[in-house]
Amino acid sequence: MRRRTLLKFSGAAAGAAALAGCAGVGGSRPRVVVVGGGYGGATAAKYVRLFSGQKVDVTLVEPQAALISCPMSNLVLGGSATLQQMSTPLSGLASRHGVTLVQDSVRAIDTAGKTVTLAGGQQIHWDKLVVSPGVDLRLDQVEGLAAAQASGAVLQAWKAGPETLALRRQLEAVPDGGVYAIAIPEQPYRCPPGPYERACQVAFYFKNAKPRSKVLVLDANPDVTSKGALFRKVWAEQYGGIVEYRASHKALGVDVASKRIRFDLQDDVRADVMNVLPPMRAGLIAVQSGLANQASNRWCGVDYLTFESTAARDVHVVGDSILAASGMPKSAHMANNHAKVAAAAIVARLMGWEVPAAPMLTNTCYSFVDDKRVMHVASVHEYAPAEKTWRVVQGSGGLSPGATELEGVYAWNWARNIWADALA
């Protein structure tokens, strides 16, 4: 099956045929409002329109005019791609699918009154709501980090955009022989292999431009959380003497003046560039709205069959904000699949049809170890009715045997296809 076709139908095939051509209840046109225009929100907006035969009105609220992709954005730090290559306008959702775009942010969600209030003061009524706000970086969990981030001294660039370019400038300013350190939070966090890919990209840049410089990977987890053996092999064979990995390094504080990161039970580490990733939680609007009701109010609980919130009826949460099922990463591909399953369930309920009972999800995460060579991890997930959760299909997916240039071609094709799947 072609990759474009797989992306289009993965997570949705069980419901698409049954939903095509449905009519609205009583001839009315129900309204779905989507909060957040990332991989989850944009896909949900498009597929509600597709699955309903454009018989459901959809409004997407997103402050940005384009989706700037976090996947692939580490290449900007390595110097082999530009941020423009990662940017896709949201306007295609309006021109091709009739989605109403509102370029604003949501200030409040009233789940009882079924309204969202925008930052500009406007209120929008909804029959069904999709919330896809991504993650919130808990800067307060690392002493001094909020002030350091506000000053621009310590960046995360975990939401691709201006910070990505600013972090690249910090790397360019490092003297040959300098040190870049990335501090990784405890799981769960957005994109498990992302920090290790970033270490590879910075090492690739240093190897070519500043060969005496070092990359320190300071991980709060006891081991590499994704593709561990593959990353360790690359660091040893391709970036020996440049990359150093240290496990069980939980960042507790940063000091801009001394350029030091303070750790729990470990010595302080000095670095010219401190790329400190704090713990993460569901996006702020989900927390403020009471949707983050799991794991000490850190993540949103959902009915895994429909992604309807366990805190509010008719509200569906998709993407990185949810309390993920076992083996389910917080990834762009997974958010895209969540959105299709949620869209199928939403349209089924609006049209009076049965909710698809046996949806499937797929996931693929590619990691660039230099400008061309790539490795991946993939999985297939099935809904388990008895346990009311998702489980990985035994024998599905797996890991690359190693990094290759051919997989680099696959990775770019995956990116172009998922951008088109969500937005074209």
Coordinates of C-alpha atoms in Angstrom, one line a residue:
M1 CA 0.0 0.0 0.0
R2 CA 1.3 3.5 -0.9
R3 CA 2.3 5.6 2.1
R4 CA -0.1 8.4 1.2
T5 CA -3.0 5.8 1.2
L6 CA -1.9 4.3 4.4
L7 CA -1.7 7.6 6.2
K8 CA -5.1 8.6 4.8
F9 CA -6.9 5.6 6.0
S10 CA -5.0 4.4 9.1
G11 CA -7.0 4.9 12.2
A12 CA -10.2 5.6 10.2
A13 CA -10.9 2.7 7.9
A14 CA -13.3 1.1 10.3
G15 CA -15.6 4.1 10.3
A16 CA -15.2 5.8 7.0
A17 CA -17.4 3.6 4.8
A18 CA -20.3 3.6 7.3
L19 CA -20.2 7.4 7.6
A20 CA -20.1 8.4 4.0
G21 CA -23.2 10.3 2.8
C22 CA -24.9 10.5 6.2
A23 CA -27.6 13.2 6.7
G24 CA -27.8 15.5 9.7
V25 CA -30.4 14.7 12.4
G26 CA -33.6 16.6 11.6
G27 CA -32.0 18.3 8.7
S28 CA -30.0 20.6 11.0
R29 CA -26.3 21.3 10.5
P30 CA -24.4 20.4 13.7
R31 CA -21.3 22.4 14.5
V32 CA -17.9 21.0 15.6
V33 CA -15.3 23.4 17.0
V34 CA -11.7 22.3 17.0
V35 CA -9.2 23.9 19.4
G36 CA -5.6 23.7 18.1
G37 CA -4.3 23.4 14.6
G38 CA -1.5 20.9 15.0
Y39 CA -1.4 17.4 13.7
G40 CA -4.3 16.3 15.9
G41 CA -6.6 19.4 15.5
A42 CA -6.0 20.0 11.8
T43 CA -6.6 16.3 10.9
A44 CA -9.8 16.2 13.0
A45 CA -11.2 19.3 11.3
K46 CA -10.5 17.9 7.9
Y47 CA -11.8 14.4 8.5
V48 CA -15.1 15.5 10.3
R49 CA -15.8 17.4 7.0
L50 CA -14.8 14.4 4.9
F51 CA -16.6 11.7 6.9
S52 CA -19.8 13.8 7.1
G53 CA -19.9 14.5 3.4
Q54 CA -19.5 18.2 4.4
K55 CA -22.8 18.0 6.3
V56 CA -21.2 19.1 9.6
D57 CA -19.9 22.7 10.0
V58 CA -16.4 22.8 11.4
T59 CA -14.6 25.8 12.9
L60 CA -10.8 25.5 13.7
V61 CA -9.4 27.9 16.2
E62 CA -5.6 28.3 16.0
P63 CA -3.5 31.5 16.6
Q64 CA -0.9 30.5 13.9
A65 CA -1.6 30.7 10.1
A66 CA 0.5 27.6 9.4
L67 CA 1.5 24.3 11.0
I68 CA 5.2 24.4 11.7
S69 CA 6.2 20.7 12.0
C70 CA 8.1 19.6 15.1
P71 CA 9.0 16.3 13.3
M72 CA 11.9 17.1 10.9
S73 CA 12.7 20.5 12.7
N74 CA 15.8 19.1 14.4
L75 CA 17.3 19.2 10.9
V76 CA 17.3 23.0 11.2
L77 CA 19.6 22.7 14.2
G78 CA 21.9 20.4 12.2
G79 CA 21.9 22.9 9.3
S80 CA 20.6 20.7 6.5
A81 CA 17.0 22.1 6.3
T82 CA 15.1 25.3 6.8
L83 CA 12.1 26.1 8.9
Q84 CA 10.2 27.1 5.8
Q85 CA 10.4 23.5 4.6
M86 CA 8.6 22.5 7.8
S87 CA 5.7 25.0 7.4
T88 CA 2.4 24.2 5.8
P89 CA -0.4 26.8 5.7
L90 CA -3.8 26.0 7.3
S91 CA -5.6 27.8 4.5
G92 CA -6.0 24.5 2.5
L93 CA -8.5 23.4 5.1
A94 CA -10.7 26.3 4.2
S95 CA -10.3 26.4 0.5
R96 CA -10.5 22.6 -0.1
H97 CA -12.7 21.4 2.7
G98 CA -14.8 24.3 3.9
V99 CA -13.4 24.5 7.4
T100 CA -13.9 27.9 9.0
L101 CA -10.5 29.2 10.2
V102 CA -10.4 31.5 13.2
Q103 CA -6.9 32.9 13.8
D104 CA -7.1 33.4 17.6
S105 CA -6.5 31.4 20.8
V106 CA -9.1 30.1 23.2
R107 CA -9.3 31.8 26.5
A108 CA -12.0 29.6 28.1
I109 CA -14.1 26.5 27.5
D110 CA -17.6 26.2 29.0
T111 CA -18.3 22.5 28.8
A112 CA -21.8 22.9 30.3
G113 CA -22.9 25.8 28.1
K114 CA -21.0 24.4 25.1
T115 CA -19.1 27.5 24.2
V116 CA -15.6 28.6 23.7
T117 CA -14.5 32.1 24.4
L118 CA -11.7 33.5 22.3
A119 CA -8.9 35.8 23.5
G120 CA -10.6 38.5 21.4
G121 CA -13.8 38.1 23.4
Q122 CA -15.9 36.3 20.8
Q123 CA -17.9 33.2 21.8
I124 CA -18.5 30.2 19.6
H125 CA -21.2 27.6 20.3
W126 CA -20.5 23.9 19.5
D127 CA -22.3 20.6 19.5
K128 CA -19.1 18.7 19.7
L129 CA -15.7 20.0 20.7
V130 CA -12.2 18.6 19.8
V131 CA -9.4 19.8 22.0
S132 CA -5.9 19.3 20.7
P133 CA -3.6 21.8 22.5
G134 CA -0.4 19.7 22.5
V135 CA 1.8 19.9 25.6
D136 CA 2.6 22.6 28.1
L137 CA 6.3 22.9 29.3
R138 CA 6.4 23.0 33.1
L139 CA 9.2 25.5 33.4
D140 CA 8.4 26.0 37.1
Q141 CA 9.6 22.4 37.8
V142 CA 13.3 23.4 37.1
E143 CA 14.5 26.2 39.4
G144 CA 15.5 29.3 37.4
L145 CA 14.3 28.0 34.1
A146 CA 11.3 30.2 33.6
A147 CA 13.4 33.4 34.0
A148 CA 16.2 31.9 31.9
Q149 CA 13.7 31.0 29.1
A150 CA 12.1 34.4 29.2
S151 CA 15.5 36.1 28.8
G152 CA 16.3 33.8 25.8
A153 CA 19.4 32.4 27.6
V154 CA 18.0 28.9 27.9
L155 CA 15.7 27.6 25.2
Q156 CA 13.7 24.4 24.6
A157 CA 12.6 24.7 21.0
W158 CA 10.2 21.8 21.7
K159 CA 7.5 23.6 19.7
A160 CA 9.0 24.4 16.3
G161 CA 9.2 28.0 15.3
P162 CA 11.2 31.1 16.4
E163 CA 12.9 29.2 19.3
T164 CA 14.3 26.6 16.8
L165 CA 16.1 29.4 14.9
A166 CA 17.2 31.0 18.2
L167 CA 18.7 27.7 19.3
R168 CA 20.5 27.3 16.0
R169 CA 22.0 30.8 16.5
Q170 CA 23.2 29.7 20.0
L171 CA 25.0 26.7 18.4
E172 CA 26.6 28.9 15.8
A173 CA 28.0 31.1 18.5
V174 CA 29.6 28.2 20.4
P175 CA 33.4 28.3 20.2
D176 CA 35.2 25.3 18.8
G177 CA 35.8 23.2 21.9
G178 CA 32.5 24.4 23.5
V179 CA 29.8 22.2 25.1
Y180 CA 26.1 21.8 24.2
A181 CA 24.0 20.0 26.8
I182 CA 20.4 18.7 26.4
A183 CA 18.6 17.8 29.6
I184 CA 15.8 15.3 29.1
P185 CA 12.8 15.0 31.5
E186 CA 11.3 11.8 32.9
Q187 CA 8.7 10.1 30.7
P188 CA 6.2 10.8 29.4
Y189 CA 7.1 13.7 27.2
R190 CA 6.4 14.7 23.6
C191 CA 8.3 12.7 21.0
P192 CA 10.3 10.0 22.9
P193 CA 13.2 9.8 20.4
G194 CA 13.3 13.5 19.7
P195 CA 16.0 14.5 22.2
Y196 CA 18.3 11.8 21.0
E197 CA 17.8 12.8 17.4
R198 CA 18.6 16.4 18.4
A199 CA 21.8 15.2 20.0
C200 CA 22.8 13.6 16.7
Q201 CA 21.9 16.7 14.7
V202 CA 24.0 19.0 17.0
A203 CA 26.9 16.4 16.9
F204 CA 26.6 16.4 13.1
Y205 CA 27.0 20.2 13.0
F206 CA 29.8 20.2 15.5
K207 CA 31.7 17.4 13.6
N208 CA 31.7 19.5 10.5
A209 CA 32.1 23.0 11.8
K210 CA 33.5 22.7 15.4
P211 CA 35.1 19.3 15.7
R212 CA 36.6 19.9 19.2
S213 CA 33.1 20.6 20.7
K214 CA 31.1 18.2 22.8
V215 CA 27.4 17.1 23.1
L216 CA 26.2 16.0 26.5
V217 CA 23.0 14.0 26.7
L218 CA 21.7 14.4 30.3
D219 CA 18.8 12.0 30.7
A220 CA 16.5 11.9 33.7
N221 CA 15.5 8.4 32.7
P222 CA 17.5 5.3 33.5
D223 CA 18.2 4.6 29.8
V224 CA 17.5 5.9 26.3
T225 CA 13.7 5.8 26.1
S226 CA 13.4 5.0 22.3
K227 CA 15.7 3.2 19.8
G228 CA 18.3 2.9 22.6
A229 CA 20.7 0.4 21.0
L230 CA 20.5 2.2 17.6
F231 CA 21.3 5.6 19.1
R232 CA 24.2 4.2 21.2
K233 CA 25.6 2.6 18.1
V234 CA 25.5 5.9 16.1
W235 CA 27.1 7.8 19.0
A236 CA 29.9 5.3 19.3
E237 CA 30.6 4.8 15.6
Q238 CA 29.8 8.2 14.1
Y239 CA 30.2 10.6 16.9
G240 CA 32.8 9.0 19.1
G241 CA 34.5 11.6 21.3
I242 CA 31.7 14.1 20.6
V243 CA 28.5 12.7 22.2
E244 CA 28.5 11.6 25.8
Y245 CA 25.4 10.0 27.3
R246 CA 24.7 10.2 31.0
A247 CA 21.6 8.4 32.5
S248 CA 19.7 9.3 35.7
H249 CA 20.4 13.0 35.4
K250 CA 17.2 14.8 36.6
A251 CA 17.6 18.6 36.1
L252 CA 16.6 20.6 39.2
G253 CA 17.9 24.1 38.3
V254 CA 19.8 26.3 35.9
D255 CA 22.2 29.2 36.6
V256 CA 22.6 31.4 33.6
A257 CA 25.5 33.4 35.1
S258 CA 27.7 30.3 35.7
K259 CA 26.2 28.4 32.7
R260 CA 25.4 25.4 34.9
I261 CA 22.7 22.9 35.2
R262 CA 22.0 21.5 38.7
F263 CA 21.0 17.8 39.0
D264 CA 19.4 15.5 41.6
L265 CA 22.1 13.3 43.1
Q266 CA 24.6 14.2 40.4
D267 CA 27.3 16.9 40.0
D268 CA 26.5 20.2 38.3
V269 CA 27.2 20.4 34.6
R270 CA 28.6 23.4 32.8
A271 CA 27.6 24.0 29.2
D272 CA 27.9 26.9 26.7
V273 CA 24.4 26.0 25.4
M274 CA 21.9 24.7 27.9
N275 CA 18.9 23.1 26.2
V276 CA 16.9 22.1 29.2
L277 CA 13.6 20.3 28.6
P278 CA 11.3 20.4 31.7
P279 CA 8.6 17.9 32.6
M280 CA 5.5 18.3 30.4
R281 CA 1.7 18.1 30.8
A282 CA -1.4 18.6 28.7
G283 CA -1.7 22.0 27.0
L284 CA -2.7 24.9 29.3
I285 CA -6.3 25.3 28.0
A286 CA -7.0 21.6 28.8
V287 CA -5.7 22.1 32.3
Q288 CA -7.7 25.3 32.9
S289 CA -10.8 23.6 31.6
G290 CA -10.6 20.7 33.9
L291 CA -10.0 18.2 31.2
A292 CA -6.6 17.2 32.6
N293 CA -8.1 14.9 35.2
Q294 CA -5.5 12.0 35.3
A295 CA -2.0 11.6 36.7
S296 CA -2.2 14.4 39.2
N297 CA -4.1 16.6 36.7
R298 CA -1.2 16.3 34.3
W299 CA -2.9 14.5 31.4
C300 CA -6.4 14.2 30.0
G301 CA -8.4 11.0 30.6
V302 CA -10.4 9.7 27.6
D303 CA -12.7 6.9 26.5
Y304 CA -10.1 5.2 24.2
L305 CA -12.7 4.0 21.7
T306 CA -13.9 7.6 20.8
F307 CA -11.3 9.9 22.6
E308 CA -14.2 11.5 24.4
S309 CA -13.1 13.2 27.6
T310 CA -13.9 11.4 30.8
A311 CA -14.3 14.8 32.4
A312 CA -16.9 16.3 30.0
R313 CA -19.5 14.9 27.6
D314 CA -19.2 15.8 23.9
V315 CA -15.6 16.9 24.3
H316 CA -13.0 14.9 22.5
V317 CA -9.2 15.2 23.3
V318 CA -6.6 14.0 20.9
G319 CA -2.8 14.1 20.5
D320 CA -0.1 14.7 23.1
S321 CA -2.5 15.9 25.8
I322 CA -4.1 12.6 26.6
L323 CA -3.1 10.0 29.1
A324 CA -1.6 7.6 26.6
A325 CA -2.4 3.9 26.6
S326 CA 0.4 1.4 27.0
G327 CA 2.9 1.5 24.2
M328 CA 1.3 4.6 22.7
P329 CA 3.9 7.4 22.2
K330 CA 3.2 11.1 22.1
S331 CA 4.0 11.6 18.4
A332 CA 2.7 13.5 15.4
H333 CA 1.7 10.3 13.6
M334 CA -0.3 9.1 16.6
A335 CA -2.1 12.4 17.0
N336 CA -3.0 12.2 13.3
N337 CA -4.5 8.7 14.0
H338 CA -6.3 9.8 17.2
A339 CA -8.0 12.6 15.2
K340 CA -9.3 10.2 12.6
V341 CA -10.8 7.8 15.1
A342 CA -12.3 10.7 17.1
A343 CA -13.7 12.3 13.8
A344 CA -15.4 9.0 12.9
A345 CA -16.9 8.7 16.4
I346 CA -18.1 12.3 16.3
V347 CA -19.8 12.1 13.0
A348 CA -21.4 8.7 13.8
R349 CA -23.0 10.2 17.0
L350 CA -24.1 13.4 15.2
M351 CA -25.7 11.3 12.4
G352 CA -27.2 8.7 14.6
W353 CA -25.0 5.8 13.5
E354 CA -23.1 3.2 15.5
V355 CA -19.6 4.3 16.5
P356 CA -17.0 2.1 14.7
A357 CA -16.2 -0.7 17.1
A358 CA -12.8 -1.9 15.9
P359 CA -10.6 1.0 15.0
M360 CA -6.9 0.6 14.4
L361 CA -4.0 3.0 14.9
T362 CA -0.5 3.1 13.4
N363 CA 2.6 4.9 14.4
T364 CA 6.0 5.7 12.8
C365 CA 8.8 7.8 14.2
Y366 CA 11.8 8.6 12.0
S367 CA 15.1 9.9 13.4
F368 CA 17.8 11.6 11.4
V369 CA 21.3 10.8 12.7
D370 CA 22.9 13.2 10.2
D371 CA 21.7 15.0 7.1
K372 CA 20.7 11.9 5.1
R373 CA 20.8 8.7 7.2
V374 CA 17.7 7.8 9.2
M375 CA 16.3 5.0 11.4
H376 CA 12.7 4.4 12.5
V377 CA 10.4 2.7 15.0
A378 CA 6.9 1.7 14.0
S379 CA 3.9 0.0 15.6
V380 CA 0.3 -1.0 15.0
H381 CA -2.3 -0.6 17.7
E382 CA -5.7 -2.3 18.1
Y383 CA -8.6 -1.4 20.3
A384 CA -9.3 -4.1 23.0
P385 CA -13.0 -4.0 23.9
A386 CA -12.7 -6.2 27.0
E387 CA -10.0 -3.9 28.5
K388 CA -11.3 -0.7 27.0
T389 CA -7.9 0.3 25.9
W390 CA -5.3 0.1 23.1
R391 CA -2.7 -2.5 22.8
V392 CA 0.2 -3.0 20.4
V393 CA -0.5 -5.8 17.8
Q394 CA 2.0 -8.5 18.5
G395 CA 4.6 -8.8 15.7
S396 CA 3.7 -5.4 14.2
G397 CA 6.2 -2.6 13.4
G398 CA 9.6 -2.8 15.0
L399 CA 12.9 -1.1 14.6
S400 CA 15.3 -0.4 11.8
P401 CA 18.4 -2.7 11.7
G402 CA 20.4 0.5 11.4
A403 CA 20.5 4.0 9.9
T404 CA 20.4 4.2 6.1
E405 CA 20.1 6.9 3.4
L406 CA 17.1 5.0 1.9
E407 CA 15.2 5.5 5.1
G408 CA 16.1 9.2 4.8
V409 CA 14.1 9.2 1.5
Y410 CA 11.2 7.4 3.3
A411 CA 11.3 9.9 6.2
W412 CA 10.9 12.9 3.8
N413 CA 8.1 11.1 2.0
W414 CA 6.4 10.4 5.3
A415 CA 6.6 14.1 6.2
R416 CA 5.2 15.3 2.9
N417 CA 2.4 12.8 3.0
I418 CA 1.3 13.5 6.6
W419 CA 1.4 17.3 5.9
A420 CA -0.8 16.7 2.9
D421 CA -3.0 14.2 4.8
A422 CA -3.7 16.8 7.6
L423 CA -3.9 20.0 5.6
A424 CA -4.3 19.4 1.8

